Coordinates of C-alpha atoms in Angstrom, one line a residue:
M1 CA -7.1 -50.1 -16.0
T2 CA -7.0 -51.7 -12.5
H3 CA -9.5 -50.6 -9.9
Y4 CA -9.0 -50.6 -6.1
D5 CA -11.3 -49.9 -3.3
Y6 CA -8.8 -47.6 -1.7
I7 CA -5.6 -45.9 -2.9
V8 CA -3.2 -44.7 -0.2
I9 CA -0.6 -42.2 -1.3
G10 CA 2.5 -42.2 1.0
V11 CA 3.5 -45.2 3.1
G12 CA 4.6 -43.2 6.2
S13 CA 3.4 -43.2 9.8
A14 CA -0.3 -42.7 9.0
G15 CA -0.3 -44.5 5.7
C16 CA 1.0 -47.7 7.1
V17 CA -1.7 -47.8 9.8
V18 CA -4.6 -46.9 7.4
A19 CA -3.4 -49.7 5.0
N20 CA -3.2 -52.2 7.7
R21 CA -6.7 -51.4 9.1
L22 CA -8.5 -51.2 5.7
S23 CA -7.0 -54.4 4.4
E24 CA -8.1 -56.4 7.4
D25 CA -11.3 -57.1 5.3
P26 CA -10.2 -59.6 2.7
D27 CA -12.8 -58.2 0.3
T28 CA -11.3 -54.8 0.4
T29 CA -8.5 -54.0 -2.0
V30 CA -5.9 -51.4 -1.2
L31 CA -3.0 -50.0 -3.3
L32 CA -0.2 -48.2 -1.5
L33 CA 2.1 -46.0 -3.5
E34 CA 5.3 -44.8 -2.1
A35 CA 7.9 -42.6 -3.8
G36 CA 10.7 -43.9 -1.8
N37 CA 12.3 -47.4 -1.8
P38 CA 12.0 -50.4 0.7
D39 CA 13.5 -49.8 4.1
T40 CA 16.4 -52.1 3.5
K41 CA 19.1 -49.6 4.4
P42 CA 20.9 -51.3 7.4
E43 CA 21.3 -48.0 9.4
I44 CA 17.5 -47.7 9.6
Q45 CA 17.3 -50.5 12.0
I46 CA 20.2 -49.3 14.4
P47 CA 18.9 -46.6 16.7
A48 CA 22.3 -45.1 17.3
K49 CA 22.7 -44.6 13.5
C50 CA 19.6 -42.5 13.1
I51 CA 21.5 -39.2 12.8
N52 CA 23.3 -40.7 9.8
L53 CA 20.0 -41.1 7.9
L54 CA 19.4 -37.3 7.7
G55 CA 20.2 -36.1 4.3
S56 CA 20.8 -39.6 3.0
E57 CA 19.1 -41.3 0.0
V58 CA 16.2 -42.2 2.3
D59 CA 15.5 -38.5 3.0
W60 CA 13.8 -36.1 0.7
G61 CA 16.4 -33.6 1.8
Y62 CA 14.1 -30.5 1.4
F63 CA 15.3 -27.0 2.3
S64 CA 13.3 -24.0 3.2
E65 CA 13.5 -20.7 1.4
P66 CA 15.9 -18.2 3.0
E67 CA 14.5 -17.5 6.5
P68 CA 14.6 -13.7 7.0
C69 CA 14.8 -14.0 10.8
L70 CA 17.6 -16.5 10.7
N71 CA 20.2 -14.5 8.8
D72 CA 18.6 -15.8 5.5
R73 CA 19.7 -19.3 6.2
K74 CA 17.9 -22.1 4.3
M75 CA 16.7 -24.6 6.9
F76 CA 17.2 -28.3 6.3
C77 CA 13.7 -29.9 6.3
S78 CA 14.2 -33.7 6.6
R79 CA 11.4 -36.0 5.5
G80 CA 11.5 -39.8 5.1
K81 CA 11.6 -41.0 1.5
V82 CA 11.3 -44.7 2.2
L83 CA 8.7 -47.3 3.4
G84 CA 7.7 -46.0 6.8
G85 CA 8.3 -42.4 5.9
S86 CA 9.8 -40.3 8.6
S87 CA 9.2 -43.1 11.2
S88 CA 12.1 -44.9 9.4
I89 CA 14.5 -41.9 9.8
N90 CA 13.4 -40.1 13.0
F91 CA 14.8 -40.4 16.6
M92 CA 12.1 -42.9 17.6
M93 CA 10.8 -40.8 20.5
Y94 CA 7.3 -41.8 21.6
V95 CA 5.6 -38.6 22.8
R96 CA 1.9 -38.2 22.4
G97 CA 1.6 -34.5 23.3
N98 CA -0.5 -32.9 26.0
P99 CA -4.2 -33.8 26.7
H100 CA -5.0 -30.1 26.2
D101 CA -3.7 -30.3 22.6
Y102 CA -6.7 -32.5 21.5
D103 CA -9.3 -30.8 23.7
H104 CA -8.1 -27.6 21.9
W105 CA -8.6 -29.2 18.5
Q106 CA -12.2 -30.0 19.4
S107 CA -12.8 -26.5 20.6
L108 CA -11.7 -25.2 17.2
G109 CA -14.7 -27.0 15.7
N110 CA -13.5 -30.6 15.4
P111 CA -15.9 -32.8 17.3
G112 CA -14.6 -36.3 18.0
W113 CA -10.9 -35.1 18.5
S114 CA -10.9 -34.4 22.3
Y115 CA -8.3 -36.2 24.4
Q116 CA -10.9 -38.7 25.6
D117 CA -11.8 -39.4 22.0
V118 CA -8.3 -40.0 20.8
L119 CA -6.9 -41.8 23.8
P120 CA -8.3 -45.1 22.7
Y121 CA -6.5 -44.8 19.4
F122 CA -3.1 -44.2 21.1
K123 CA -3.8 -47.3 23.2
K124 CA -4.9 -49.4 20.1
S125 CA -1.6 -49.0 18.3
E126 CA 0.6 -49.6 21.3
H127 CA 2.4 -52.6 22.8
Q128 CA 3.7 -50.9 25.9
Q129 CA 6.6 -52.6 27.6
R130 CA 5.4 -51.5 31.0
G131 CA 2.0 -53.2 30.7
I132 CA -1.6 -52.1 30.4
S133 CA -3.0 -49.2 32.2
E134 CA -5.6 -46.4 32.0
F135 CA -3.2 -44.6 29.5
H136 CA -1.5 -47.5 27.7
G137 CA -2.3 -50.6 25.7
V138 CA -0.5 -53.9 25.1
N139 CA -2.3 -55.4 22.2
G140 CA -1.1 -53.0 19.5
E141 CA 1.5 -53.5 16.7
L142 CA 3.8 -50.6 17.8
S143 CA 6.5 -51.5 20.3
V144 CA 7.0 -48.7 22.9
T145 CA 9.9 -49.4 25.3
D146 CA 12.3 -48.0 27.8
I147 CA 15.8 -47.2 26.7
L148 CA 17.8 -50.4 27.2
S149 CA 21.0 -48.9 28.6
P150 CA 20.7 -45.1 29.2
A151 CA 24.0 -43.4 29.5
A152 CA 25.0 -42.3 33.1
A153 CA 25.0 -38.7 31.9
S154 CA 21.4 -38.8 31.0
Q155 CA 20.5 -39.9 34.6
R156 CA 22.6 -37.0 35.8
F157 CA 20.5 -34.6 33.7
I158 CA 17.4 -35.9 35.4
D159 CA 19.0 -35.6 38.9
A160 CA 20.0 -32.0 38.0
C161 CA 16.4 -31.1 37.1
V162 CA 15.0 -32.6 40.3
A163 CA 17.7 -30.9 42.4
M164 CA 16.5 -27.6 40.8
G165 CA 12.9 -28.3 42.0
Y166 CA 11.4 -29.9 38.9
D167 CA 9.3 -33.0 39.3
Y168 CA 10.5 -36.4 38.3
N169 CA 8.2 -37.9 35.6
L170 CA 8.3 -41.5 34.9
D171 CA 5.9 -41.2 31.9
F172 CA 5.4 -38.1 29.7
N173 CA 2.4 -39.8 28.2
E174 CA 0.2 -40.0 31.2
A175 CA -2.0 -37.3 32.7
Q176 CA 0.9 -35.2 33.8
Q177 CA 3.4 -34.2 31.1
E178 CA 5.6 -31.7 33.1
G179 CA 8.8 -32.8 34.8
A180 CA 12.0 -34.6 34.0
G181 CA 12.5 -38.2 32.9
L182 CA 13.7 -40.6 30.3
Y183 CA 11.9 -40.7 26.9
Q184 CA 10.4 -44.0 25.7
L185 CA 11.2 -45.1 22.2
T186 CA 9.6 -47.0 19.3
V187 CA 12.2 -49.8 19.5
K188 CA 11.8 -53.5 19.6
E189 CA 14.6 -55.9 20.7
G190 CA 17.1 -53.1 20.2
K191 CA 16.0 -52.2 16.7
R192 CA 13.9 -49.4 15.3
H193 CA 10.2 -50.2 15.2
S194 CA 9.0 -48.0 12.4
A195 CA 5.5 -47.8 11.2
A196 CA 6.4 -49.9 8.3
T197 CA 8.0 -52.6 10.6
A198 CA 5.1 -52.5 12.9
F199 CA 2.0 -52.2 10.7
L200 CA 3.1 -53.1 7.1
L201 CA 5.7 -55.9 7.2
P202 CA 3.5 -58.4 9.1
I203 CA 0.7 -58.0 6.5
L204 CA 2.6 -57.9 3.2
Q205 CA 1.2 -61.4 2.3
R206 CA -2.4 -60.2 2.2
P207 CA -3.5 -60.8 -1.4
N208 CA -5.8 -57.7 -1.3
L209 CA -2.9 -55.4 -0.4
I210 CA -0.5 -54.1 -3.2
V211 CA 2.5 -52.0 -2.2
T212 CA 4.4 -50.2 -5.0
T213 CA 7.6 -48.4 -4.1
G214 CA 9.4 -46.0 -6.3
A215 CA 6.1 -44.6 -7.4
L216 CA 5.8 -40.8 -7.6
V217 CA 2.2 -39.7 -7.8
T218 CA 1.9 -36.8 -10.2
R219 CA -1.7 -35.9 -9.8
L220 CA -5.1 -37.0 -8.6
L221 CA -7.7 -37.8 -11.2
F222 CA -11.3 -36.4 -10.9
E223 CA -14.6 -36.6 -12.6
G224 CA -16.2 -33.3 -11.7
D225 CA -15.6 -32.9 -8.0
H226 CA -15.2 -36.6 -7.3
A227 CA -11.7 -38.2 -6.9
V228 CA -11.6 -41.3 -9.1
G229 CA -7.9 -42.3 -9.2
V230 CA -4.3 -41.3 -9.4
E231 CA -1.6 -41.0 -12.0
Y232 CA 1.9 -41.9 -11.0
L233 CA 5.4 -42.5 -12.4
H234 CA 7.0 -45.9 -11.8
K235 CA 10.2 -47.1 -13.5
G236 CA 10.0 -44.3 -16.0
M237 CA 6.5 -45.2 -17.1
L238 CA 3.3 -43.2 -16.5
H239 CA 0.5 -45.3 -14.9
Q240 CA -3.1 -44.7 -13.8
A241 CA -5.1 -46.5 -11.1
R242 CA -8.7 -46.1 -10.4
V243 CA -10.5 -46.2 -7.1
N244 CA -13.9 -47.5 -6.2
Q245 CA -14.2 -45.7 -2.8
E246 CA -11.6 -43.2 -1.7
V247 CA -8.2 -41.9 -2.3
I248 CA -6.2 -41.3 0.9
L249 CA -3.5 -38.8 0.8
S250 CA -0.8 -39.5 3.4
A251 CA 2.3 -37.8 1.9
G252 CA 3.1 -35.5 4.9
A253 CA 3.0 -31.8 5.6
F254 CA 5.0 -30.8 2.6
D255 CA 4.0 -33.3 -0.1
S256 CA 0.2 -33.6 0.7
P257 CA -0.5 -29.9 0.0
K258 CA 2.0 -30.1 -3.0
L259 CA 0.0 -33.0 -4.6
L260 CA -3.4 -31.3 -3.9
M261 CA -2.1 -28.1 -5.6
L262 CA -0.7 -30.1 -8.5
S263 CA -4.1 -31.6 -8.9
G264 CA -6.0 -28.4 -8.9
I265 CA -7.0 -28.1 -5.2
G266 CA -5.7 -25.0 -3.5
D267 CA -5.8 -21.3 -3.7
A268 CA -7.2 -20.5 -7.1
K269 CA -4.9 -17.5 -7.7
H270 CA -1.7 -19.5 -6.9
L271 CA -2.9 -22.3 -9.2
Q272 CA -3.6 -20.0 -12.0
T273 CA -0.1 -18.6 -11.8
M274 CA 1.2 -22.1 -12.3
E275 CA -1.2 -22.7 -15.1
I276 CA -3.0 -25.5 -13.3
S277 CA -6.7 -25.9 -13.9
V278 CA -8.7 -25.2 -10.7
V279 CA -10.8 -28.2 -9.5
A280 CA -11.6 -26.7 -6.1
D281 CA -10.7 -23.2 -4.7
V282 CA -9.4 -24.2 -1.2
P283 CA -7.2 -21.3 -0.1
G284 CA -5.9 -23.0 3.0
V285 CA -4.0 -25.6 1.2
G286 CA -0.3 -25.2 2.1
Q287 CA -1.0 -22.5 4.7
N288 CA -0.8 -22.9 8.5
L289 CA 2.6 -24.6 8.5
Q290 CA 3.8 -25.1 12.0
D291 CA 7.1 -26.6 13.4
H292 CA 9.1 -26.9 16.5
I293 CA 12.5 -25.1 16.6
L294 CA 15.3 -25.8 19.0
T295 CA 18.7 -24.4 20.2
C296 CA 21.4 -26.2 21.8
V297 CA 24.0 -26.0 24.6
V298 CA 26.9 -28.4 23.9
Q299 CA 29.4 -29.3 26.7
A300 CA 32.6 -31.2 26.4
A301 CA 32.9 -34.2 28.6
T302 CA 36.0 -35.4 30.6
Q303 CA 35.2 -39.1 29.9
D304 CA 33.5 -41.2 27.2
V305 CA 29.7 -40.7 27.6
H306 CA 28.7 -42.2 24.3
P307 CA 25.3 -43.9 24.1
A308 CA 24.7 -47.5 23.6
I309 CA 23.9 -48.7 20.0
T310 CA 20.3 -49.3 21.1
S311 CA 19.9 -45.6 22.1
N312 CA 18.8 -42.9 19.8
G313 CA 21.2 -40.5 21.4
I314 CA 18.5 -38.3 22.9
E315 CA 17.6 -40.1 26.2
A316 CA 16.3 -37.6 28.8
G317 CA 14.0 -34.7 28.7
L318 CA 12.1 -32.0 30.6
F319 CA 8.8 -30.3 30.0
L320 CA 7.9 -27.1 31.8
H321 CA 6.0 -24.0 31.8
S322 CA 8.1 -20.9 31.2
E323 CA 7.6 -17.9 33.5
G324 CA 4.4 -16.2 32.6
N325 CA 2.9 -19.1 30.6
S326 CA -0.7 -19.6 31.9
E327 CA -1.6 -22.1 29.2
P328 CA -2.5 -25.7 30.3
A329 CA 0.3 -27.3 28.3
P330 CA 4.0 -26.8 28.8
D331 CA 5.6 -24.3 26.3
L332 CA 9.2 -25.7 26.6
Q333 CA 10.5 -29.1 25.9
F334 CA 14.1 -30.0 26.7
F335 CA 16.2 -32.9 25.2
F336 CA 19.4 -34.3 26.6
G337 CA 21.7 -36.8 25.1
P338 CA 25.4 -38.0 25.4
I339 CA 26.1 -36.8 21.8
Q340 CA 27.3 -33.6 20.4
F341 CA 24.7 -31.9 18.3
L342 CA 26.7 -29.0 16.9
S343 CA 26.4 -26.4 14.2
P344 CA 29.2 -26.7 11.6
C345 CA 30.8 -23.5 12.8
Y346 CA 31.9 -25.3 16.1
T347 CA 34.5 -28.0 16.5
P348 CA 33.5 -31.0 18.5
A349 CA 35.4 -32.3 21.6
D350 CA 36.5 -35.9 21.9
F351 CA 33.6 -36.5 24.2
G352 CA 30.6 -34.4 25.0
F353 CA 26.9 -34.1 25.6
T354 CA 24.1 -31.8 24.5
G355 CA 21.1 -30.1 26.0
A356 CA 18.5 -28.6 23.7
V357 CA 15.5 -26.4 24.4
S358 CA 12.5 -26.4 22.0
L359 CA 9.4 -24.3 21.8
T360 CA 6.4 -26.5 21.9
H361 CA 4.0 -23.9 20.6
P362 CA 6.0 -21.2 18.7
H363 CA 4.3 -18.3 16.9
N364 CA 5.8 -19.0 13.5
I365 CA 3.3 -19.8 10.8
G366 CA 4.7 -20.7 7.5
S367 CA 3.5 -22.0 4.1
V368 CA 4.0 -24.6 1.4
S369 CA 3.5 -23.6 -2.2
L370 CA 4.4 -24.9 -5.7
R371 CA 7.7 -24.1 -7.2
S372 CA 6.4 -25.2 -10.6
S373 CA 3.8 -27.5 -12.1
N374 CA 6.5 -30.2 -12.5
P375 CA 5.7 -33.0 -10.0
S376 CA 9.5 -33.7 -9.6
D377 CA 10.3 -30.3 -8.3
S378 CA 10.5 -29.8 -4.6
P379 CA 7.9 -27.6 -3.0
T380 CA 8.5 -24.0 -1.9
I381 CA 8.8 -24.1 1.9
Q382 CA 8.7 -20.9 4.0
M383 CA 8.9 -21.6 7.8
N384 CA 9.0 -18.0 9.2
Y385 CA 10.9 -19.1 12.2
L386 CA 11.5 -16.6 15.1
Q387 CA 9.6 -13.7 13.8
N388 CA 8.1 -13.3 17.3
Q389 CA 10.5 -11.7 19.9
A390 CA 8.8 -13.6 22.7
D391 CA 9.8 -16.9 21.1
V392 CA 13.4 -15.8 21.0
Q393 CA 13.4 -14.7 24.6
K394 CA 12.1 -18.1 25.6
L395 CA 14.9 -19.8 23.9
V396 CA 17.4 -17.4 25.5
D397 CA 16.0 -18.3 28.9
G398 CA 16.1 -22.0 28.0
I399 CA 19.9 -21.7 27.3
K400 CA 20.4 -20.1 30.7
L401 CA 18.5 -22.9 32.4
L402 CA 20.5 -25.5 30.6
R403 CA 23.7 -23.8 31.7
Q404 CA 22.5 -23.8 35.3
L405 CA 21.7 -27.6 35.0
F406 CA 25.1 -28.3 33.5
Q407 CA 26.7 -26.5 36.4
S408 CA 24.9 -28.8 38.9
N409 CA 27.2 -30.7 41.2
V410 CA 25.9 -33.9 39.7
F411 CA 27.9 -33.2 36.5
N412 CA 31.2 -32.5 38.3
D413 CA 32.8 -35.7 37.2
F414 CA 31.6 -35.3 33.6
R415 CA 31.8 -31.7 32.8
G416 CA 34.4 -30.2 30.6
K417 CA 34.3 -26.8 28.9
E418 CA 31.3 -25.4 27.2
I419 CA 31.7 -25.8 23.4
A420 CA 28.5 -23.9 22.3
P421 CA 27.4 -21.2 22.6
G422 CA 30.7 -20.8 24.5
T423 CA 31.5 -19.0 27.7
D424 CA 32.2 -15.7 25.9
I425 CA 28.5 -15.5 24.8
Q426 CA 26.6 -14.3 27.9
S427 CA 24.4 -11.3 27.2
D428 CA 20.8 -11.7 25.9
E429 CA 21.8 -10.0 22.7
A430 CA 24.7 -12.3 22.2
L431 CA 22.6 -15.3 22.9
E432 CA 20.0 -14.1 20.5
A433 CA 22.6 -13.8 17.8
Y434 CA 23.8 -17.3 18.5
I435 CA 20.2 -18.7 18.3
R436 CA 19.4 -17.0 15.0
H437 CA 22.8 -18.2 13.6
T438 CA 22.6 -21.9 14.7
C439 CA 19.1 -22.9 15.7
S440 CA 17.6 -26.0 14.1
T441 CA 14.2 -27.4 13.3
V442 CA 13.1 -30.5 15.3
W443 CA 11.6 -31.8 12.0
H444 CA 8.0 -31.8 13.1
P445 CA 6.1 -30.0 10.2
V446 CA 2.3 -30.0 10.6
G447 CA -0.8 -28.1 9.8
T448 CA -0.7 -27.5 6.0
C449 CA -4.1 -29.3 5.4
K450 CA -5.7 -28.4 8.6
M451 CA -9.0 -29.8 9.7
G452 CA -11.9 -27.5 10.6
T453 CA -14.8 -25.7 9.3
D454 CA -13.4 -22.2 9.0
P455 CA -12.6 -20.6 5.6
M456 CA -8.9 -21.7 5.8
A457 CA -9.7 -25.4 6.7
V458 CA -8.7 -27.9 4.1
V459 CA -10.5 -31.1 5.5
D460 CA -13.5 -31.5 7.7
P461 CA -13.4 -33.3 11.1
E462 CA -13.8 -36.6 9.2
L463 CA -10.6 -35.6 7.2
R464 CA -12.5 -35.3 3.9
V465 CA -11.2 -32.5 1.6
H466 CA -13.7 -29.6 1.5
G467 CA -15.5 -29.5 -1.8
I468 CA -14.3 -32.9 -3.1
E469 CA -15.9 -36.3 -2.8
G470 CA -13.8 -39.4 -2.3
L471 CA -10.7 -37.8 -1.1
R472 CA -9.2 -37.6 2.4
V473 CA -5.9 -36.4 3.9
V474 CA -4.6 -38.5 6.7
D475 CA -1.3 -37.4 8.2
A476 CA 0.3 -34.7 10.3
S477 CA -0.9 -32.0 7.8
I478 CA -4.4 -32.1 9.2
M479 CA -3.3 -30.9 12.7
P480 CA -4.9 -27.4 13.3
T481 CA -2.3 -26.7 15.9
I482 CA 1.0 -28.5 16.7
T483 CA 1.1 -30.9 19.5
T484 CA 3.2 -30.4 22.7
G485 CA 6.2 -32.5 21.8
N486 CA 7.2 -35.0 19.1
T487 CA 4.8 -35.6 16.4
N488 CA 5.1 -39.2 15.3
A489 CA 2.9 -40.9 17.9
P490 CA 0.1 -38.3 17.1
T491 CA 0.4 -39.0 13.4
I492 CA 0.0 -42.8 14.0
M493 CA -3.1 -42.0 16.2
I494 CA -4.4 -39.9 13.3
G495 CA -4.0 -43.0 11.0
E496 CA -5.9 -45.1 13.5
K497 CA -8.9 -42.8 13.9
A498 CA -9.0 -42.1 10.2
A499 CA -9.3 -45.8 9.4
D500 CA -12.3 -46.0 11.6
L501 CA -13.9 -43.0 9.9
I502 CA -13.3 -44.4 6.6
K503 CA -14.6 -47.9 7.5
A504 CA -17.7 -46.2 9.0
E505 CA -18.5 -44.2 5.9
G506 CA -18.0 -47.2 3.7
R507 CA -20.6 -49.1 5.7
L508 CA -22.9 -46.1 5.8
Q509 CA -22.8 -45.7 2.0
G510 CA -22.9 -49.4 1.3
F511 CA -20.0 -49.1 -1.2
P512 CA -19.8 -52.2 -3.5
N513 CA -16.4 -53.8 -4.0
R514 CA -16.7 -53.9 -7.7
L515 CA -13.3 -55.5 -8.4
N516 CA -11.1 -57.6 -6.1
V517 CA -7.4 -57.6 -6.9
H518 CA -5.5 -60.8 -6.1
N519 CA -2.0 -60.1 -7.2
P520 CA 0.8 -62.5 -6.0
M521 CA 3.4 -59.7 -6.9
H522 CA 2.0 -57.6 -3.9
L523 CA 5.3 -55.6 -3.4
S524 CA 6.4 -53.9 -6.7
I525 CA 9.9 -52.4 -6.2

């Protein structure tokens, strides 16, 4: 049986970074296991085609259970099933969140996670088109760029925001997040720059790095309370691989808790109902699921406003505090794009544009649990969206603000009729019904293996699973609270910081590299 120093499960945003950093040492062997396939689908590289990837063969295509506050709708929960994970199918928006997000993490009992602690890791990954600054780096692998040819309608949205008194914001990732401006994207030379393209593709020739795609990990292997390896399915055969140092679980907010539970780590009562032997009773596994939710206003356009092929279709945005919000971070994020993002119950116009409002810190707390003990079965996902009436009212008010912005004079030569919600839907009650019937997730699930020291924490501040040796979780599931905005950049940061934590522990413990693997077939498809 082959041994590796590290085994990384899930080659997504965090997993790619961890693999890159750990394999920098030629004497450290790293095995990456990815259930999806290589990122060869042509649409992955074309920013304007990103919406076509949702629900495709490179998407796990998960659905929630019926959501009781959304008319029992099952919400589509997109997750990347491909090298690069969700960074290969997302909308490529580079948003770090608010500095307060990370200071709050530290205040919850996670030393080393303040904004000043994590900022160097954001900068380390980044190759910022605008150059180096207090907030940005230029020596990293990840290309962060301005939109090449933003649509005229996107600039009109910013103009409308400024005319209403909101600040213009050139960069949402500096000290001030509030205001209106254009988003930056993880795009290089007009093509998607996923975590796989940035961190993995350039290092595939390292002989100490083995990447196996189409490998579904079925369980972790333990000797007592020590993780010693993994079992996985590949081409219909069951394999095992052993680890000298650590197993690193980077399968995401749905699949990381699923694999922990399949392996006997989780709430003991739940595991027993699934007839799974309990390795560690960690009741927080799969709990604390958080996500952003949005609702849209879609406007017909009187002329073609389509985005360029190098655009992700969502070009402009606005962060703001709603009335009465006294928290340091904005609680509303707005998106604008020259596309029609419509519920199936509406008919699109020939041309149109969309404004969306999202809650950055909604009250909904959901969970992930096992559907069965079969690793091939999808997890049971309960999001619990919009159980809090205050969240609903914020979305209602957001729709009203979008309508005001779209009625601005700057849109006079673009504006057609309102497609959704439609001018017949005006009262708060009617808008609430519209929201519950049509709202969507922003596909930012986090928190299901949260870090901390409280009884419901799954990992400690060094991301080690409580009660288990040799096992860490490194992905968005470790977030104790969701960040203010899109979650891909924070997940890459988590990968960067985790790599340093892992390296530091390896040096501290003086782990021997008992077996080096030099395998010319370093990518197994």
